[in-house]
mmCIF file of C-alpha atoms in Angstrom:
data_model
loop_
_atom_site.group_PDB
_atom_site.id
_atom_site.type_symbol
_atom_site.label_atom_id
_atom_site.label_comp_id
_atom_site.label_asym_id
_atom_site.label_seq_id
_atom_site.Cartn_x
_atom_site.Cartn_y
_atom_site.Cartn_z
ATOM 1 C CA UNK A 1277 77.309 -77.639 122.698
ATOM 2 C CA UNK A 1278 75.224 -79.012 125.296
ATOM 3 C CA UNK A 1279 71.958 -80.410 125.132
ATOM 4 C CA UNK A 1280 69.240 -79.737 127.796
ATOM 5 C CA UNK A 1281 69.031 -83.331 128.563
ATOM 6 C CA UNK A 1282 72.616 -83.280 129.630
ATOM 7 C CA UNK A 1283 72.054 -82.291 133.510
ATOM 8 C CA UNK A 1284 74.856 -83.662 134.591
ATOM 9 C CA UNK A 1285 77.494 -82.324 132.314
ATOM 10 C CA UNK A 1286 77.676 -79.039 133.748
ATOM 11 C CA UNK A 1287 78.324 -80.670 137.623
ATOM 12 C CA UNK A 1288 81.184 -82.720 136.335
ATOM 13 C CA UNK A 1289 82.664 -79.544 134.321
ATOM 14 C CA UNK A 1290 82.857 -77.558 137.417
ATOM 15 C CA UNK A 1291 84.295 -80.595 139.410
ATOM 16 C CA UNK A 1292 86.730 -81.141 136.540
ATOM 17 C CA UNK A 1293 87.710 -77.686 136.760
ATOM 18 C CA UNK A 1294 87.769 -77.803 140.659
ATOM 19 C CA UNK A 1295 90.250 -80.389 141.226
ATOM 20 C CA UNK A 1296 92.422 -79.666 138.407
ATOM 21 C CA UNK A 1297 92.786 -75.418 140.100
ATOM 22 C CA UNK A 1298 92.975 -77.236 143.343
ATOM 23 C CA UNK A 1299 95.612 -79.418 142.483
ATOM 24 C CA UNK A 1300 97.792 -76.657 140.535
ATOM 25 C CA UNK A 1301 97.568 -74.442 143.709
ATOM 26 C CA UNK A 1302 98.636 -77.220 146.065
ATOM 27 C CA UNK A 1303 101.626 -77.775 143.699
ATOM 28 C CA UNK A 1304 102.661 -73.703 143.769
ATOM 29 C CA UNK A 1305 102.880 -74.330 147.630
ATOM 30 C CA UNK A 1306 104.325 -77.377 147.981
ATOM 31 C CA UNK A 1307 106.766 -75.788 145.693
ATOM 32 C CA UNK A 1308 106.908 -72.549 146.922
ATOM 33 C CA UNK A 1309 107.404 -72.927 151.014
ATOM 34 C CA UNK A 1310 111.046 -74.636 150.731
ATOM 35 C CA UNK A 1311 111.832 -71.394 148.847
ATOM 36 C CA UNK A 1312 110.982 -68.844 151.503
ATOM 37 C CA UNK A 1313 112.801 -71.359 153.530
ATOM 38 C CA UNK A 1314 116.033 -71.434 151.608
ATOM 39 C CA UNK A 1315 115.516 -67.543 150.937
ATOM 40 C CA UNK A 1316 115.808 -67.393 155.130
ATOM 41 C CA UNK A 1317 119.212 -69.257 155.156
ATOM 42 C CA UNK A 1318 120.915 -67.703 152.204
ATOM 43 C CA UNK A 1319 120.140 -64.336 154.159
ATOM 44 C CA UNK A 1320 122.316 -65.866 157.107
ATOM 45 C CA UNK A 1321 124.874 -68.349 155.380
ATOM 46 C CA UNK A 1322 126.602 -68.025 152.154
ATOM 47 C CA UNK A 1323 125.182 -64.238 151.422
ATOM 48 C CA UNK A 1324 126.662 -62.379 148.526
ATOM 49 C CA UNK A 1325 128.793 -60.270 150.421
ATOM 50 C CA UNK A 1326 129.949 -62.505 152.574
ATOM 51 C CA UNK A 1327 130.903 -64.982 150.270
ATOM 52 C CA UNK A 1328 132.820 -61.847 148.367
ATOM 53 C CA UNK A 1329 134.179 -60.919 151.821
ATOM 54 C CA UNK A 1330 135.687 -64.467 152.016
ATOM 55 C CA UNK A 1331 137.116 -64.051 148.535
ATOM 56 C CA UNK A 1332 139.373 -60.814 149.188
ATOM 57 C CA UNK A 1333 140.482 -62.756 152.180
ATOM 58 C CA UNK A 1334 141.180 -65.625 150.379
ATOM 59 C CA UNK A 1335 143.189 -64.002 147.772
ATOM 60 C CA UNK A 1336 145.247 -61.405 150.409
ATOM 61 C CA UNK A 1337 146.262 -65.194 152.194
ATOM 62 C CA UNK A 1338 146.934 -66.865 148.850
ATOM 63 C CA UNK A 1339 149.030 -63.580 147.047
ATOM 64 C CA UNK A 1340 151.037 -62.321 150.154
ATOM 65 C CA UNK A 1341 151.699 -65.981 152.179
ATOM 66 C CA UNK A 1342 153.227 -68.997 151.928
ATOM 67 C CA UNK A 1343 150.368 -71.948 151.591
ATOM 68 C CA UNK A 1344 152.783 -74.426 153.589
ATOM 69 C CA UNK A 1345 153.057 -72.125 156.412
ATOM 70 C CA UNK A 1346 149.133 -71.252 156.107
ATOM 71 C CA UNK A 1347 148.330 -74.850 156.391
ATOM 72 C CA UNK A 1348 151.045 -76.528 158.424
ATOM 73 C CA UNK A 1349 149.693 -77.785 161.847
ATOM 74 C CA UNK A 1350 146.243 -78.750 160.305
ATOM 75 C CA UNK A 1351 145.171 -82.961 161.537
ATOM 76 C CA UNK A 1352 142.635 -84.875 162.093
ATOM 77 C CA UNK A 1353 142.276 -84.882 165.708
ATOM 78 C CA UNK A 1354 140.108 -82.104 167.563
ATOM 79 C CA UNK A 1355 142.882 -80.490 168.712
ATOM 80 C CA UNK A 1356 144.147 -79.437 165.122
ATOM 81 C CA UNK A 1357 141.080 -80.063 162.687
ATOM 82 C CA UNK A 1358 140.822 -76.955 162.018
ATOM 83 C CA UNK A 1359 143.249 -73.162 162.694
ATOM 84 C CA UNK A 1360 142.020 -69.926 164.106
ATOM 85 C CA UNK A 1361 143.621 -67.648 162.392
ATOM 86 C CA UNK A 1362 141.449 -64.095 163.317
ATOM 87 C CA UNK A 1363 144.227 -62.380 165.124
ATOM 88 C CA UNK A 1364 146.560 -60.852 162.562
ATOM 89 C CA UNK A 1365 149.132 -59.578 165.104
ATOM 90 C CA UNK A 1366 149.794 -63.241 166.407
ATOM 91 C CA UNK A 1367 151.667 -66.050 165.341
ATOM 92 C CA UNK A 1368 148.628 -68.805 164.963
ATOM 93 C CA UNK A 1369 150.143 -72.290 164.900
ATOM 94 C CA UNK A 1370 153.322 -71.179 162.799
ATOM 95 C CA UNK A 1371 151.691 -68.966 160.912
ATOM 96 C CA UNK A 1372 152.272 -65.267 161.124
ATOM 97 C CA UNK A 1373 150.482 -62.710 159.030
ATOM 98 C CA UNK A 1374 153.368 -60.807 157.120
ATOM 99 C CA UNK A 1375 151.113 -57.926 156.201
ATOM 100 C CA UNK A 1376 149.371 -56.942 159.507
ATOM 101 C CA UNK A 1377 148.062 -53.677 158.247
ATOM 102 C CA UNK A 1378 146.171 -54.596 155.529
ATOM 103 C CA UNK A 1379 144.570 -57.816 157.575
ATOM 104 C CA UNK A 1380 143.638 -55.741 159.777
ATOM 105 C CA UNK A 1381 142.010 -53.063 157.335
ATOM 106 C CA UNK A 1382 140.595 -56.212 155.352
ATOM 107 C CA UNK A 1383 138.697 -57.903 158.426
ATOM 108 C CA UNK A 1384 138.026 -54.060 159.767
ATOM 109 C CA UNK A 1385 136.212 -52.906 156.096
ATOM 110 C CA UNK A 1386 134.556 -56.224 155.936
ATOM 111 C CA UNK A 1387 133.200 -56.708 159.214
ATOM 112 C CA UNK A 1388 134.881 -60.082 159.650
ATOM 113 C CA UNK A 1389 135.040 -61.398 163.733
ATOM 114 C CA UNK A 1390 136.435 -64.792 162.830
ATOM 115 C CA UNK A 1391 138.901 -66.446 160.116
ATOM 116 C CA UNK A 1392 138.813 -70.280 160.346
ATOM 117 C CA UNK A 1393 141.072 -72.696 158.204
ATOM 118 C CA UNK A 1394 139.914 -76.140 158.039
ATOM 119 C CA UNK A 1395 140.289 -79.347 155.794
ATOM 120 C CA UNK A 1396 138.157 -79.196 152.247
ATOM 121 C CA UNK A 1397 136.714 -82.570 153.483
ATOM 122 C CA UNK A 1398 134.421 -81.741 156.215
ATOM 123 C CA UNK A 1399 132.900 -84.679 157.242
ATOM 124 C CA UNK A 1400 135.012 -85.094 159.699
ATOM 125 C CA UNK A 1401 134.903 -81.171 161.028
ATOM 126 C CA UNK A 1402 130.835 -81.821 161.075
ATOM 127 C CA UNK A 1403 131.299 -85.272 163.205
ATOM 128 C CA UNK A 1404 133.329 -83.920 165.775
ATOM 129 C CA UNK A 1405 130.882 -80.646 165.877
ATOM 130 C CA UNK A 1406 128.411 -82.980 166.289
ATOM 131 C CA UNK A 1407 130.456 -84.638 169.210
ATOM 132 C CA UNK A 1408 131.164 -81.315 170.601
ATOM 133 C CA UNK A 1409 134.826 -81.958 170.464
ATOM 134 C CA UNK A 1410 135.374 -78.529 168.959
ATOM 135 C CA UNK A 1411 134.104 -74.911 169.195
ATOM 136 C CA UNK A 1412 132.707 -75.597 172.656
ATOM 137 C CA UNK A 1413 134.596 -72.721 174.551
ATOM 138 C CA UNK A 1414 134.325 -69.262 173.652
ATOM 139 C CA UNK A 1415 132.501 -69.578 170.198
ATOM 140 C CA UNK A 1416 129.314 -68.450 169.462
ATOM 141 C CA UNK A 1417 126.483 -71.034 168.542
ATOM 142 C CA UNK A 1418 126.148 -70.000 164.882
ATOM 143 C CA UNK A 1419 129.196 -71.150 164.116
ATOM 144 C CA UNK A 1420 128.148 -74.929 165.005
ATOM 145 C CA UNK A 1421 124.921 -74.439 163.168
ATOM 146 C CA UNK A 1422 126.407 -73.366 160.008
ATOM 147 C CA UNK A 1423 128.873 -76.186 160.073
ATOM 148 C CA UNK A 1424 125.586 -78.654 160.497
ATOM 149 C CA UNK A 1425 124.537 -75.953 157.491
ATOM 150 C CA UNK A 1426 127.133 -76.704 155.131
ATOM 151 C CA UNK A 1427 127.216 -79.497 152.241
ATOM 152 C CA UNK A 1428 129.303 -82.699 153.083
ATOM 153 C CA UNK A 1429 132.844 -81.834 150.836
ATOM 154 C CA UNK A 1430 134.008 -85.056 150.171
ATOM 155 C CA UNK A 1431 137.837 -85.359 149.457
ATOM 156 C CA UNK A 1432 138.827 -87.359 146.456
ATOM 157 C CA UNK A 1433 142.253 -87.280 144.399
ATOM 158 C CA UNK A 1434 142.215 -83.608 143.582
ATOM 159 C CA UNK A 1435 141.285 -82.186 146.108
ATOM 160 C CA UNK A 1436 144.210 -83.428 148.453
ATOM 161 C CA UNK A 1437 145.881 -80.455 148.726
ATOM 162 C CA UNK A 1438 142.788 -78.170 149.143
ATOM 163 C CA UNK A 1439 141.428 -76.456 152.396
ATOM 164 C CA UNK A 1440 138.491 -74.401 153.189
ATOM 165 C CA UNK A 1441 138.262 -70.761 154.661
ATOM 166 C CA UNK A 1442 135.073 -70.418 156.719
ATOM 167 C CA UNK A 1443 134.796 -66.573 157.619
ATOM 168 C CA UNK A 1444 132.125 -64.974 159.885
ATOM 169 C CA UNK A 1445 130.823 -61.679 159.664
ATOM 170 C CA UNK A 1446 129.092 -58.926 162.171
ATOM 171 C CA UNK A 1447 127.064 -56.957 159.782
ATOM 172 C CA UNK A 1448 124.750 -54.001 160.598
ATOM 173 C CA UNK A 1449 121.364 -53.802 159.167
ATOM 174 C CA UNK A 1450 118.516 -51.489 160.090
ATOM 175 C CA UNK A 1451 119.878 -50.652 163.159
ATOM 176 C CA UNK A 1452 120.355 -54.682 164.298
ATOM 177 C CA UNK A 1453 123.593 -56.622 164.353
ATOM 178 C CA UNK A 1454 123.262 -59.825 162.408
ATOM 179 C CA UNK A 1455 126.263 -62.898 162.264
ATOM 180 C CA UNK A 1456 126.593 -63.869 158.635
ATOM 181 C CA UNK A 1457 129.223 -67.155 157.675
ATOM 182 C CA UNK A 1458 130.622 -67.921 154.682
ATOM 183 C CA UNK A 1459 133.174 -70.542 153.384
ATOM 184 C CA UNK A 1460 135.337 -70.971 150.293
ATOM 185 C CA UNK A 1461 137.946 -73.520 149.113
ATOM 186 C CA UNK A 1462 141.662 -72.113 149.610
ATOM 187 C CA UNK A 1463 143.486 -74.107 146.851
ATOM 188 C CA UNK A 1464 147.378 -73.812 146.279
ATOM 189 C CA UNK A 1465 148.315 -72.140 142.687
#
């Protein structure tokens, strides 16, 4: 219900309405770019399948060995922070895989290149990364980005005897290889 002598109403309408459609689409992108960002990541680290992938190989190391022998040898110094244990035919750090056939056949249908065991606190794993006291011969790059990647698992009281399986993956996609890491908790039961 305007009145003609009312000139200015109609300016101030459209400004109100300006700044208030100007203002909602700066807060969809503000809102919306860390997304396609995150989207990016969760395509490399932590995928669906690879965090599945990590699973079976959690539960094959959890049902058919013994969790003292899995993580006996693991420290706090670079040289045992964390345990390679890829290689199912060989003894890593006094553990040997007692069902070689089926880790094999598990990394094989799964596309898994490396198995790494490692502390469930890895603040220290991500200072010494950061150091480059570890993975600095014969490891691919990824592997010290995704441990920048990762969240900061703190230790506390229950988690004393826990440990963390960091797996990485050579997956096929359109034609192009792509690495994909993942990491789960290996707790004793």
């Amino acid at each position: 219900m305007r009145r003609k002598s009312e000139k200015g109403f109609m300016l101030l309408e459209t400004l109100v309405v300006t700044v208030f459609i100007a203002t909602l689409f700066a807060f969809i992108y503000q809102n919306t770019i860390p997304l396609f960002g995150e989207y990016k990541q969760r395509m490399k680290y932590d995928d669906v399948d690879s965090v599945y992938a990590a699973d079976l190989f959690r539960q094959m190391l959890l049902a058919d060995y013994n969790y003292n022998d899995l993580v006996s040898g693991l420290g706090n110094d670079p040289t045992n922070i964390y345990k390679d244990i890829t290689d199912c035919r060989k003894n890593v750090a006094g553990f040997n895989y007692e069902n070689d056939d089926l880790c094999e056949a598990l990394e094989e249908s799964l596309n898994i290149s490396a198995v790494y065991l490692t502390h469930y606190d890895t603040n220290l794993l991500k200072q010494m990364e950061k150091d480059d006291q570890i993975f600095t011969v014969n490891t691919d790059r990824g592997i010290k980005t995704y441990i920048d990647y990762m969240p900061s698992y703190s230790a506390d009281s229950t988690t004393i005897n826990q440990y963390r399986l960091i797996i990485v993956r050579k997956v096929v996609e359109n034609g192009k290889e792509y690495t994909r890491y993942a990491n789960l908790e290996v707790i004793q039961s």
